[in-house]
Coordinates of C-alpha atoms in Angstrom, one line a residue:
Chain A
M1 CA -0.5 -12.6 -30.3
S2 CA -1.6 -15.7 -32.2
S3 CA 0.9 -18.1 -30.7
A4 CA -0.5 -20.8 -28.4
P5 CA -0.5 -19.5 -24.8
F6 CA 2.3 -20.7 -22.6
I7 CA 0.1 -21.0 -19.6
V8 CA -3.6 -21.9 -19.7
V9 CA -5.6 -22.1 -16.5
K10 CA -9.2 -23.4 -16.7
D11 CA -12.0 -23.3 -14.2
L12 CA -9.9 -23.1 -11.1
V13 CA -12.0 -23.7 -8.0
K14 CA -11.0 -23.6 -4.3
H15 CA -13.3 -23.6 -1.4
F16 CA -11.9 -23.7 2.1
P17 CA -14.0 -25.6 4.6
L18 CA -14.7 -23.8 7.8
K19 CA -14.0 -25.7 11.0
A20 CA -17.3 -26.8 12.5
G21 CA -18.2 -25.1 15.7
L22 CA -20.4 -26.5 18.5
F23 CA -23.5 -24.9 17.0
S24 CA -22.6 -24.2 13.4
R25 CA -23.2 -26.6 10.5
A26 CA -20.0 -28.3 9.4
A27 CA -20.8 -27.8 5.7
E28 CA -19.9 -24.1 5.5
K29 CA -17.2 -23.1 3.1
V30 CA -15.3 -20.0 2.1
H31 CA -15.7 -19.7 -1.6
A32 CA -12.3 -18.2 -2.3
V33 CA -11.9 -19.0 -6.0
N34 CA -15.0 -19.9 -8.1
G35 CA -14.0 -20.8 -11.6
V36 CA -11.1 -18.7 -12.7
S37 CA -9.7 -19.1 -16.2
L38 CA -6.7 -17.3 -17.7
A39 CA -4.0 -17.6 -20.2
I40 CA -0.5 -16.1 -20.4
E41 CA 1.7 -16.0 -23.4
R42 CA 5.5 -16.4 -23.3
G43 CA 7.2 -13.2 -22.4
R44 CA 4.0 -11.5 -21.4
T45 CA 2.6 -10.2 -18.2
H46 CA -0.9 -11.0 -17.0
G47 CA -2.2 -8.6 -14.3
L48 CA -4.7 -9.5 -11.7
V49 CA -6.5 -6.8 -9.8
G50 CA -9.3 -6.7 -7.3
E51 CA -10.0 -5.7 -3.7
S52 CA -8.7 -7.7 -0.7
G53 CA -10.5 -11.0 -0.4
S54 CA -11.2 -11.2 -4.1
G55 CA -9.1 -14.3 -4.5
K56 CA -6.0 -13.0 -6.3
T57 CA -3.5 -14.5 -3.9
T58 CA -5.4 -17.8 -3.6
T59 CA -5.3 -18.1 -7.3
A60 CA -1.5 -17.5 -7.3
R61 CA -1.0 -20.0 -4.6
L62 CA -3.1 -22.6 -6.4
L63 CA -1.0 -22.2 -9.6
L64 CA 2.2 -22.9 -7.6
R65 CA 0.4 -25.7 -5.8
V66 CA 1.2 -24.2 -2.4
I67 CA -2.4 -25.2 -1.8
E68 CA -4.3 -27.8 -3.8
P69 CA -7.3 -26.8 -5.9
D70 CA -10.7 -28.5 -5.6
S71 CA -10.9 -28.6 -9.4
G72 CA -9.5 -27.0 -12.5
S73 CA -6.6 -27.6 -14.9
F74 CA -3.4 -25.8 -15.5
S75 CA -1.2 -26.4 -18.5
F76 CA 2.3 -25.0 -18.3
G77 CA 4.5 -25.2 -21.4
E78 CA 4.9 -28.8 -22.3
T79 CA 3.1 -30.0 -19.2
P80 CA -0.6 -30.7 -20.0
D81 CA -1.8 -30.4 -16.4
V82 CA 0.4 -29.3 -13.5
F83 CA -2.4 -30.2 -11.0
A84 CA -2.2 -33.9 -12.1
L85 CA 1.6 -34.2 -11.4
G86 CA 2.8 -36.4 -8.6
P87 CA 5.5 -35.0 -6.1
P88 CA 8.6 -36.0 -8.1
E89 CA 7.5 -34.5 -11.3
L90 CA 6.2 -31.4 -9.5
K91 CA 9.6 -31.0 -7.8
K92 CA 11.2 -30.9 -11.2
L93 CA 8.8 -28.4 -12.6
R94 CA 8.9 -26.1 -9.5
R95 CA 12.2 -24.6 -10.6
G96 CA 10.5 -23.2 -13.6
M97 CA 7.9 -21.4 -11.6
Q98 CA 8.9 -18.9 -8.9
Y99 CA 7.2 -16.5 -6.5
I100 CA 8.0 -12.9 -5.3
F101 CA 6.0 -12.0 -2.2
Q102 CA 4.6 -8.7 -0.9
D103 CA 6.7 -8.5 2.2
P104 CA 10.4 -8.6 1.6
Y105 CA 11.0 -8.6 5.3
A106 CA 9.0 -11.7 6.0
S107 CA 10.2 -13.7 3.0
L108 CA 14.0 -13.8 3.7
N109 CA 15.4 -16.0 6.4
P110 CA 17.1 -13.6 8.8
K111 CA 19.7 -16.3 9.8
M112 CA 20.8 -17.0 6.3
Q113 CA 23.5 -15.2 4.3
I114 CA 22.4 -13.7 1.1
R115 CA 24.6 -16.3 -0.7
G116 CA 22.5 -19.1 0.7
I117 CA 19.2 -17.3 0.1
V118 CA 19.6 -16.5 -3.5
T119 CA 21.0 -19.9 -4.5
E120 CA 18.5 -21.9 -2.5
P121 CA 16.3 -22.8 -5.5
L122 CA 19.5 -24.3 -7.1
R123 CA 20.3 -26.5 -4.2
Y124 CA 17.1 -28.4 -4.5
G125 CA 15.6 -30.5 -7.3
E126 CA 17.1 -32.2 -10.2
G127 CA 20.9 -32.1 -10.6
S128 CA 21.3 -29.5 -7.9
S129 CA 23.8 -30.6 -5.3
R130 CA 26.6 -30.8 -7.9
L131 CA 27.6 -27.1 -7.4
S132 CA 30.8 -26.5 -5.5
S133 CA 30.9 -23.8 -2.8
R134 CA 33.0 -21.7 -5.2
E135 CA 30.4 -22.0 -8.0
L136 CA 27.6 -21.1 -5.6
D137 CA 29.5 -17.9 -4.6
D138 CA 30.0 -17.0 -8.3
T139 CA 26.4 -17.7 -9.1
A140 CA 25.2 -15.7 -6.1
A141 CA 27.4 -12.7 -7.0
G142 CA 26.2 -12.8 -10.6
L143 CA 22.6 -12.8 -9.5
L144 CA 23.0 -9.9 -7.1
E145 CA 24.7 -7.9 -9.9
R146 CA 21.9 -8.8 -12.2
V147 CA 19.3 -7.1 -9.8
G148 CA 21.5 -4.1 -9.2
L149 CA 23.2 -5.0 -6.0
S150 CA 26.9 -5.5 -5.4
G151 CA 28.4 -9.0 -5.9
S152 CA 30.4 -8.4 -2.8
D153 CA 27.2 -8.5 -0.6
I154 CA 26.9 -12.3 -0.7
R155 CA 28.1 -12.8 2.9
K156 CA 25.7 -10.2 4.3
Y157 CA 22.5 -11.0 6.1
P158 CA 19.0 -9.7 5.2
H159 CA 18.9 -7.1 8.1
E160 CA 21.7 -5.2 6.5
F161 CA 19.5 -4.2 3.5
S162 CA 16.7 -1.8 3.1
G163 CA 13.2 -2.8 2.0
G164 CA 13.9 -2.1 -1.7
Q165 CA 17.2 -4.0 -1.6
R166 CA 15.5 -6.9 0.1
Q167 CA 12.9 -7.0 -2.7
R168 CA 15.8 -7.1 -5.2
I169 CA 17.2 -10.1 -3.2
C170 CA 13.9 -11.8 -3.5
I171 CA 13.9 -11.2 -7.3
A172 CA 17.5 -12.6 -7.5
R173 CA 16.4 -15.7 -5.7
A174 CA 13.4 -16.1 -8.0
L175 CA 15.7 -15.8 -11.0
S176 CA 18.4 -18.2 -9.8
A177 CA 16.7 -21.3 -11.2
R178 CA 16.1 -19.7 -14.5
P179 CA 12.3 -19.9 -14.3
S180 CA 10.0 -19.2 -17.3
F181 CA 7.2 -18.0 -15.0
I182 CA 7.2 -15.8 -11.9
V183 CA 4.2 -15.0 -9.8
C184 CA 4.7 -11.5 -8.4
D185 CA 2.2 -11.0 -5.5
E186 CA 2.0 -7.3 -4.6
P187 CA 5.8 -6.9 -5.0
V188 CA 5.9 -3.2 -4.7
S189 CA 3.0 -2.5 -2.3
S190 CA 5.1 -2.0 0.8
L191 CA 7.8 0.1 -1.0
D192 CA 8.1 3.9 -1.3
V193 CA 7.2 5.4 -4.7
S194 CA 10.8 6.1 -5.6
I195 CA 11.8 2.5 -4.9
Q196 CA 8.6 1.2 -6.5
S197 CA 9.6 2.5 -9.9
Q198 CA 13.1 1.1 -9.6
I199 CA 11.7 -2.4 -8.9
L200 CA 9.1 -2.2 -11.7
N201 CA 11.8 -1.1 -14.2
L202 CA 13.9 -4.1 -13.0
L203 CA 11.1 -6.5 -13.6
L204 CA 10.6 -5.1 -17.1
D205 CA 14.4 -5.3 -17.9
I206 CA 14.5 -8.9 -16.8
Q207 CA 11.4 -9.8 -18.9
E208 CA 13.0 -8.2 -22.0
E209 CA 16.2 -10.1 -21.5
T210 CA 14.8 -13.5 -20.7
G211 CA 11.3 -13.7 -22.1
I212 CA 9.9 -14.7 -18.8
S213 CA 6.2 -14.6 -18.1
Y214 CA 4.7 -12.8 -15.1
L215 CA 1.4 -13.1 -13.2
F216 CA 1.4 -9.7 -11.6
I217 CA -0.9 -9.1 -8.7
A218 CA -1.5 -5.7 -7.2
H219 CA -4.3 -3.5 -5.9
N220 CA -2.7 -0.4 -7.4
L221 CA -4.4 -0.2 -10.8
A222 CA -2.0 2.2 -12.4
V223 CA 0.9 -0.1 -11.6
V224 CA -0.9 -3.1 -13.0
F225 CA -1.9 -1.3 -16.2
Y226 CA 1.6 0.0 -16.7
L227 CA 3.3 -3.4 -16.3
S228 CA 0.8 -5.8 -17.8
D229 CA -0.1 -6.7 -21.4
Y230 CA -3.4 -8.2 -20.3
V231 CA -5.4 -7.6 -17.1
S232 CA -8.1 -9.7 -15.3
V233 CA -10.3 -8.1 -12.7
M234 CA -11.4 -10.3 -9.9
Y235 CA -14.4 -9.9 -7.6
A236 CA -15.5 -12.5 -5.0
G237 CA -13.5 -15.3 -6.5
R238 CA -14.5 -14.8 -10.1
I239 CA -13.0 -12.9 -13.0
V240 CA -15.6 -10.2 -13.9
E241 CA -13.7 -8.5 -16.7
A242 CA -10.5 -9.3 -18.7
G243 CA -8.8 -7.6 -21.6
P244 CA -5.7 -6.0 -23.0
S245 CA -4.4 -3.5 -20.5
K246 CA -4.9 -0.5 -22.9
V247 CA -8.5 -1.5 -23.7
L248 CA -9.5 -2.2 -20.1
S249 CA -8.1 1.1 -18.9
S250 CA -9.9 3.2 -21.5
R251 CA -13.0 1.1 -22.4
A252 CA -13.9 -0.8 -19.3
R253 CA -17.4 -2.4 -19.5
H254 CA -18.0 -4.0 -16.1
P255 CA -19.4 -1.6 -13.5
Y256 CA -16.9 -2.9 -11.0
T257 CA -13.9 -2.2 -13.2
R258 CA -15.3 1.3 -13.7
L259 CA -15.6 1.7 -10.0
L260 CA -12.0 0.7 -9.6
L261 CA -10.9 3.1 -12.3
A262 CA -12.8 6.0 -10.8
A263 CA -11.1 5.4 -7.5
M264 CA -7.6 5.8 -9.0
P265 CA -6.0 8.9 -7.6
G266 CA -5.0 10.1 -11.1
N267 CA -8.5 9.8 -12.4
R268 CA -10.2 11.2 -9.3
S269 CA -9.5 14.9 -9.8
A270 CA -10.1 14.7 -13.6
E271 CA -13.7 13.5 -13.2
G272 CA -14.5 15.6 -10.2
G273 CA -15.7 13.4 -7.3
A274 CA -16.0 9.8 -6.8
P275 CA -18.8 7.4 -7.8
P276 CA -21.4 6.8 -5.1
D277 CA -20.3 3.6 -3.6
S278 CA -20.9 2.5 -0.1
G279 CA -21.0 -1.3 -0.4
E280 CA -18.7 -4.0 0.7
P281 CA -18.0 -7.3 -1.1
P282 CA -20.4 -10.1 -0.3
S283 CA -19.6 -12.8 2.3
L284 CA -17.6 -15.5 0.7
I285 CA -19.3 -18.0 2.9
R286 CA -22.8 -17.4 1.5
L287 CA -22.3 -16.0 -2.0
P288 CA -25.5 -14.5 -3.5
P289 CA -27.1 -16.6 -6.2
G290 CA -26.7 -14.0 -8.9
C291 CA -24.0 -11.5 -9.7
A292 CA -21.7 -11.0 -6.7
F293 CA -21.5 -7.3 -7.4
Y294 CA -25.3 -6.9 -7.3
S295 CA -25.4 -5.2 -3.9
R296 CA -23.0 -2.4 -5.0
C297 CA -23.9 -2.1 -8.7
P298 CA -25.4 1.2 -9.9
Q299 CA -26.8 -0.6 -13.0
R300 CA -28.3 -3.7 -11.4
S301 CA -31.6 -5.2 -12.7
Q302 CA -33.7 -8.1 -11.4
E303 CA -32.0 -10.5 -13.8
C304 CA -28.7 -9.8 -12.0
A305 CA -30.0 -11.1 -8.7
R306 CA -31.1 -14.4 -10.1
E307 CA -28.2 -15.6 -12.3
V308 CA -24.4 -15.3 -12.3
P309 CA -23.6 -13.5 -15.5
P310 CA -21.2 -15.5 -17.7
L311 CA -17.8 -14.1 -18.8
E312 CA -18.4 -13.4 -22.5
E313 CA -16.3 -11.9 -25.2
T314 CA -17.6 -8.4 -26.1
E315 CA -14.9 -7.6 -28.6
S316 CA -11.8 -9.4 -29.7
G317 CA -9.9 -10.4 -26.6
H318 CA -12.1 -8.3 -24.2
H319 CA -14.4 -10.3 -21.9
S320 CA -16.9 -9.0 -19.4
A321 CA -19.4 -10.7 -17.1
C322 CA -22.3 -8.4 -16.9
F323 CA -25.9 -8.7 -18.2
R324 CA -26.3 -4.9 -18.5
E325 CA -23.1 -4.0 -20.3
R326 CA -22.6 -6.2 -23.3
Chain B
M1 CA -6.1 32.6 8.7
T2 CA -6.2 31.9 12.4
A3 CA -4.0 29.1 13.6
A4 CA -5.2 26.0 15.2
L5 CA -1.6 24.9 15.9
E6 CA 1.7 26.7 15.6
V7 CA 4.9 24.7 15.5
K8 CA 8.1 26.5 16.0
N9 CA 11.6 25.0 15.6
L10 CA 10.5 21.5 16.4
S11 CA 13.5 19.1 16.6
T12 CA 13.4 15.5 17.7
R13 CA 16.5 13.5 18.2
F14 CA 17.2 9.9 19.0
H15 CA 20.3 9.4 21.0
M16 CA 21.8 6.1 20.0
V17 CA 25.0 4.5 21.5
S18 CA 27.3 5.7 18.7
H19 CA 25.4 8.6 17.2
T20 CA 22.5 10.9 17.3
V21 CA 19.7 10.7 14.7
R22 CA 18.1 14.0 13.9
A23 CA 14.6 12.6 13.0
V24 CA 12.9 16.0 12.9
D25 CA 15.2 18.9 12.3
D26 CA 14.1 22.4 13.0
V27 CA 10.6 22.1 11.5
S28 CA 8.2 25.1 11.8
F29 CA 4.7 25.4 10.4
T30 CA 1.2 26.6 11.1
L31 CA -1.9 24.6 10.9
G32 CA -5.0 26.8 10.0
E33 CA -8.5 26.3 11.3
N34 CA -10.4 23.7 9.2
E35 CA -7.3 23.1 7.3
I36 CA -6.0 19.7 6.0
L37 CA -2.2 19.9 6.0
A38 CA -0.4 16.9 4.5
I39 CA 3.1 15.9 5.4
A40 CA 4.6 13.8 2.6
G41 CA 7.8 12.0 2.3
E42 CA 9.4 8.6 2.0
S43 CA 10.0 6.2 5.0
G44 CA 12.6 7.7 7.2
S45 CA 11.9 11.3 6.3
G46 CA 10.7 12.1 9.8
K47 CA 7.1 12.7 9.0
S48 CA 5.7 10.2 11.6
A49 CA 8.2 11.4 14.2
A50 CA 7.0 14.9 13.6
I51 CA 3.4 14.2 14.5
L52 CA 4.2 11.9 17.3
S53 CA 6.3 14.8 18.8
L54 CA 3.2 17.0 18.7
L55 CA 1.5 14.6 21.1
R56 CA 4.8 14.1 23.0
L57 CA 4.7 10.4 22.2
I58 CA 8.5 10.1 21.8
P59 CA 9.9 7.3 24.0
P60 CA 13.6 7.4 25.1
P61 CA 16.2 7.4 23.7
G62 CA 14.2 9.9 21.7
E63 CA 14.1 13.5 22.9
I64 CA 12.3 16.6 21.8
D65 CA 14.7 19.6 21.8
P66 CA 13.9 21.9 24.7
E67 CA 14.0 24.9 22.3
S68 CA 11.0 23.5 20.4
R69 CA 7.6 25.1 20.8
V70 CA 4.1 23.8 19.9
F71 CA 1.4 26.4 20.6
F72 CA -2.2 25.1 20.9
E73 CA -5.1 27.1 22.4
G74 CA -2.7 29.7 23.7
R75 CA -0.1 27.6 25.4
D76 CA 3.0 25.7 24.6
I77 CA 2.0 22.1 25.0
L78 CA 5.6 20.9 25.0
G79 CA 6.0 22.8 28.3
I80 CA 2.9 21.6 30.3
G81 CA 2.7 18.7 32.8
E82 CA 2.1 15.2 31.8
K83 CA -1.3 15.1 33.5
Q84 CA -2.5 18.2 31.5
M85 CA -1.1 16.6 28.4
N86 CA -3.1 13.5 29.0
G87 CA -6.2 15.6 29.2
L88 CA -5.5 16.9 25.7
R89 CA -4.6 13.6 24.1
G90 CA -7.6 11.9 22.6
K91 CA -9.8 14.8 23.6
R92 CA -8.6 18.0 22.0
I93 CA -5.9 16.4 19.8
S94 CA -6.5 12.9 18.6
M95 CA -4.7 10.5 16.3
I96 CA -5.5 7.7 13.9
F97 CA -3.0 5.1 12.8
Q98 CA -2.1 3.1 9.8
E99 CA -3.0 -0.3 11.1
P100 CA -6.5 -0.2 12.6
S101 CA -6.3 -3.9 13.5
A102 CA -3.2 -3.2 15.5
S103 CA -4.7 -0.2 17.3
F104 CA -7.7 -1.8 18.8
N105 CA -7.5 -4.2 21.7
P106 CA -8.7 -7.5 20.3
L107 CA -10.3 -8.6 23.6
F108 CA -12.8 -5.8 23.9
T109 CA -15.7 -4.8 21.7
V110 CA -15.2 -1.7 19.4
G111 CA -18.1 0.0 21.2
S112 CA -16.6 -0.5 24.7
Q113 CA -13.3 1.0 23.6
I114 CA -15.0 4.1 22.2
A115 CA -17.1 4.3 25.4
E116 CA -14.0 4.2 27.5
V117 CA -12.7 7.3 25.9
L118 CA -16.0 9.1 26.5
R119 CA -16.0 8.1 30.2
V120 CA -12.4 9.1 30.8
H121 CA -12.5 12.4 28.9
L122 CA -16.0 13.6 29.3
G123 CA -16.9 11.9 32.5
L124 CA -20.0 10.3 31.1
S125 CA -21.9 7.5 32.8
K126 CA -21.7 3.9 31.6
A127 CA -25.1 3.9 29.9
E128 CA -24.6 7.3 28.4
S129 CA -21.1 6.5 27.0
A130 CA -22.4 3.3 25.5
R131 CA -25.2 5.1 23.7
R132 CA -22.8 7.8 22.5
A133 CA -20.4 5.1 21.2
G134 CA -23.2 3.8 19.0
E135 CA -23.8 7.4 17.7
A136 CA -20.1 7.8 17.0
L137 CA -20.1 4.7 14.8
A138 CA -23.2 5.9 13.0
Q139 CA -21.4 9.2 12.4
V140 CA -18.7 7.5 10.4
R141 CA -21.5 5.7 8.4
I142 CA -21.2 2.2 9.8
P143 CA -24.4 0.5 8.9
N144 CA -26.3 -1.0 11.9
A145 CA -24.1 1.0 14.2
Q146 CA -26.1 0.2 17.4
K147 CA -25.5 -3.5 16.7
R148 CA -22.0 -3.1 15.5
V149 CA -20.9 -1.6 18.9
R150 CA -21.0 -5.1 20.2
D151 CA -18.6 -6.4 17.6
F152 CA -15.1 -7.3 18.3
P153 CA -12.4 -5.9 16.1
F154 CA -11.9 -9.2 14.2
Q155 CA -15.5 -9.1 13.1
L156 CA -15.0 -5.9 11.1
S157 CA -13.4 -5.5 7.7
G158 CA -10.3 -3.3 7.4
G159 CA -12.4 -0.4 6.1
M160 CA -14.9 -0.7 8.8
L161 CA -12.2 -0.9 11.5
Q162 CA -10.6 2.2 10.1
R163 CA -13.9 3.9 10.3
S164 CA -14.3 2.8 13.9
M165 CA -10.9 4.2 14.7
I166 CA -12.0 7.5 13.1
A167 CA -15.1 7.3 15.3
L168 CA -12.9 6.8 18.3
A169 CA -10.7 9.7 17.4
L170 CA -13.7 12.0 16.8
A171 CA -15.7 10.9 19.8
C172 CA -14.7 13.8 22.0
G173 CA -14.9 16.4 19.2
P174 CA -11.2 17.2 18.9
R175 CA -9.8 20.5 17.5
I176 CA -7.0 18.6 15.8
L177 CA -6.9 15.2 14.2
L178 CA -3.5 13.7 13.4
A179 CA -3.6 10.9 10.8
D180 CA -0.6 8.7 10.2
E181 CA -1.1 7.0 6.8
P182 CA -4.6 5.9 7.7
T183 CA -5.4 4.6 4.2
T184 CA -2.1 2.8 3.3
A185 CA -3.3 -0.6 4.4
L186 CA -6.7 -0.3 2.6
D187 CA -8.0 -1.0 -0.9
P188 CA -8.2 1.9 -3.3
T189 CA -12.0 2.0 -3.2
T190 CA -12.1 1.8 0.6
S191 CA -9.3 4.3 0.9
L192 CA -11.2 6.8 -1.3
R193 CA -14.2 6.5 1.0
I194 CA -12.1 7.0 4.1
L195 CA -10.6 10.2 2.6
E196 CA -14.0 11.5 1.8
L197 CA -15.2 10.8 5.3
L198 CA -12.2 12.6 6.8
K199 CA -12.6 15.6 4.6
E200 CA -16.3 15.9 5.4
K201 CA -15.6 15.7 9.2
T202 CA -12.9 18.4 8.9
Q203 CA -15.1 20.8 7.1
G204 CA -18.2 20.1 9.2
A205 CA -16.8 20.0 12.7
G206 CA -14.5 22.9 13.0
M207 CA -11.5 20.6 13.1
S208 CA -8.1 20.7 11.5
M209 CA -6.1 17.8 10.4
I210 CA -2.5 16.8 9.8
F211 CA -2.4 13.9 7.3
V212 CA 0.9 12.0 7.0
T213 CA 1.4 10.0 3.8
H214 CA 4.1 8.7 1.4
D215 CA 1.7 8.9 -1.5
L216 CA 1.6 12.5 -3.0
E217 CA -0.9 11.4 -5.6
L218 CA -3.4 10.6 -3.0
L219 CA -3.5 14.2 -1.9
S220 CA -5.0 15.7 -5.0
G221 CA -8.4 17.1 -4.3
F222 CA -8.0 16.3 -0.6
A223 CA -5.3 18.3 1.1
D224 CA -5.2 22.1 1.4
R225 CA -1.5 22.4 1.8
I226 CA 1.4 19.9 1.5
M227 CA 4.7 19.9 3.3
V228 CA 7.4 17.6 1.8
M229 CA 9.9 16.3 4.2
Y230 CA 13.3 14.7 3.6
A231 CA 15.8 13.6 6.2
G232 CA 14.0 15.4 8.9
R233 CA 13.9 18.8 7.1
I234 CA 11.1 20.6 5.3
F235 CA 12.0 20.7 1.6
E236 CA 8.9 22.3 0.2
S237 CA 5.6 23.5 1.5
G238 CA 2.7 25.2 -0.2
P239 CA -0.9 25.0 -1.5
A240 CA -1.6 21.4 -2.6
G241 CA -3.0 22.0 -6.0
L242 CA -0.1 24.2 -7.0
M243 CA 2.5 21.8 -5.7
L244 CA 1.0 18.8 -7.5
E245 CA 0.9 20.7 -10.7
R246 CA 4.1 22.7 -10.5
P247 CA 6.4 21.2 -7.9
L248 CA 9.4 23.4 -7.2
H249 CA 11.9 21.2 -5.4
P250 CA 13.7 18.6 -7.6
Y251 CA 12.8 16.0 -4.9
T252 CA 9.1 16.7 -5.1
Q253 CA 9.4 16.7 -8.9
D254 CA 11.1 13.3 -8.8
L255 CA 8.6 11.8 -6.4
L256 CA 5.7 12.8 -8.7
A257 CA 7.5 11.7 -11.8
A258 CA 8.1 8.2 -10.4
I259 CA 4.4 7.5 -10.0
P260 CA 2.8 5.4 -12.8
R261 CA 0.0 7.5 -14.3
P262 CA -3.3 6.3 -15.8
G263 CA -2.8 5.9 -19.5
V264 CA 0.9 5.1 -19.2
F265 CA 2.0 1.6 -20.4
K266 CA 5.2 -0.2 -20.5
D267 CA 5.7 0.3 -24.2
S268 CA 5.9 4.1 -23.6
G269 CA 9.2 3.5 -21.9
R270 CA 10.6 2.9 -18.4
L271 CA 9.2 4.8 -15.3
Y272 CA 11.2 7.7 -14.0
S273 CA 13.2 6.4 -11.1
I274 CA 15.2 8.2 -8.4
Q275 CA 18.6 6.7 -7.9
G276 CA 19.8 5.5 -4.5
R277 CA 17.6 5.7 -1.4
V278 CA 16.7 7.7 1.6
P279 CA 19.9 8.2 3.8
A280 CA 20.1 5.7 6.6
A281 CA 19.4 7.0 10.1
G282 CA 22.4 8.8 11.4
S283 CA 24.3 9.1 8.1
R284 CA 22.8 12.2 6.7
P285 CA 24.9 13.6 3.8
S286 CA 26.5 17.0 4.1
G287 CA 24.9 20.1 2.7
C288 CA 21.5 19.4 1.1
A289 CA 20.6 15.9 2.2
Y290 CA 19.2 15.1 -1.2
H291 CA 22.3 16.0 -3.2
P292 CA 23.6 12.4 -3.7
R293 CA 20.3 11.5 -5.5
C294 CA 19.5 14.8 -7.1
R295 CA 19.8 15.1 -10.9
L296 CA 20.4 18.9 -10.6
A297 CA 23.0 18.8 -7.9
S298 CA 26.0 21.0 -8.1
P299 CA 29.2 20.8 -6.1
R300 CA 27.9 23.5 -3.8
C301 CA 24.9 21.4 -2.8
A302 CA 27.3 19.0 -1.0
Q303 CA 28.8 21.8 1.1
E304 CA 26.0 24.0 2.3
E305 CA 22.3 23.6 2.9
P306 CA 20.1 26.3 1.4
D307 CA 17.5 28.1 3.6
L308 CA 13.8 27.6 3.2
V309 CA 12.9 30.6 0.9
Q310 CA 9.5 31.9 -0.1
K311 CA 8.6 31.6 -3.8
E312 CA 5.2 33.1 -4.5
N313 CA 2.8 31.2 -2.1
S314 CA 5.2 28.3 -1.4
F315 CA 8.4 27.7 0.5
V316 CA 11.3 25.7 -1.0
R317 CA 14.7 24.7 0.2
C318 CA 16.9 24.4 -2.8
R319 CA 19.8 26.4 -4.3
L320 CA 17.8 26.8 -7.6
Y321 CA 15.6 29.3 -5.8
V322 CA 18.0 31.1 -3.6

């Protein structure tokens, strides 16, 4: 674990300006991501958990520069700062970073054959157009077999496949450019449990073979803990706790992480009853001055309402942003 | 146990051009008073078609078999007129859906949509129904309910909107609540609170509930009984605690084994995974529909389908128990 991290993200910030209405002030912003830092080592998985609106997906989209950050830095392998790259350099780098989305129905072009879909990343960028039709066929068939589909399916269309198979096609497409990093954004949330375990196992097999790194986003804690080496918990655009998967699942320090753990179905019956929690996350337009979790926190004190608790190391590799639990 | 609802030989078919899909195939069960019965299964198992059939909400080319019977308050509601059926829907038997944002009309306030139900079913005046709509929202613990009635659906979060739909469903004090995956689109914390709310309402209000889900794990500590469906058939049914601890059918066992558990990490090995997938509509395998995926299948399983047999307090459809 001492090797230099492959991916280092520092102080990522993204605020979306709201369109000014007739009577509202133009200066209002949605504070989606407010200073997120994380590191991922080669061949490892970093999990990101949190409720909807916590900024998980925005963080992922920022890393891939689908949207541009307000500030922050992102070093990726040999590239010191991906955010500083101009369009040509970024295009080159893009093949190394791929994305698997939540909805396999929405992320495949219904009018394209599978062959075209899975080789699309190869047909763009550096040295791409050199592949003959024959070579593309062979590549596509190889990719499909790799993800557990039949190589003879390359001429089929997305509608001929089930949800789980479509997610496999998305994985094949992501793998085609031989990336070193894949962002998996809720890749199993829309799948049945039986299919979910097949896809999770496939992601693990691929990682073992290729040494790929994943940023794995999901709201199902058990899934994230199972798949990830390291997990960050997000709340209102900030990381409130981060640590090795095993440490976090058994010795969580932040009250929000504990709340999430207690809401896990497998933990619920064991501890008999859920924690008293009736709150909702704060408005991202007007974030409270102190800890964003203040309004829901069972352990809050006056200090928490005044100042944002910093993310501090509590034991080796385990960080928590809470004044009360250090 | 007195029955709130008795379902006998319910079959629902969809007549397609080239074939007929048996979405619900000879399903019989009883829903007790104040009981929470969960119907669990993967997509395509027929669980949603089953509860939509109870409300007769099956559009053509779908058809409920004329031999099917659903007894509610002393009569077979599959046999009554459409007008009488409309009097039951939303009043005596109501339903909540998976996507609350898709179930409310975005152009009307949440309060006015609840008030409409009260006016239609209970004949309340405009003012009275508006006041009761506020109470209904307060009942599901929406803060500032009297103000929130004037909110449009887009102004409420997913959890709040699902609460509002529960308020809408409970507004007329139904005997039976049908819930189709009401927590699937929600965060785990929100989902837990919705389940608690539903359980509380069932216990307090003399109401029974059928809760459809694909997530067996969710049901622990929540459902009284579970019925597992596969390819339109009941595979196993029994008390929830018992089934989650000692599932009988290989399919139920496989479903539970495939769920990642707390305290299980990738270095402890791969997750258990069921091979293959749910049979496509209209191509149900011969014999036991699960046999192509079953790890305990024998050649006989491909030929004949076993009956649903009683095993202690549960029922199971598998040759292992015949």
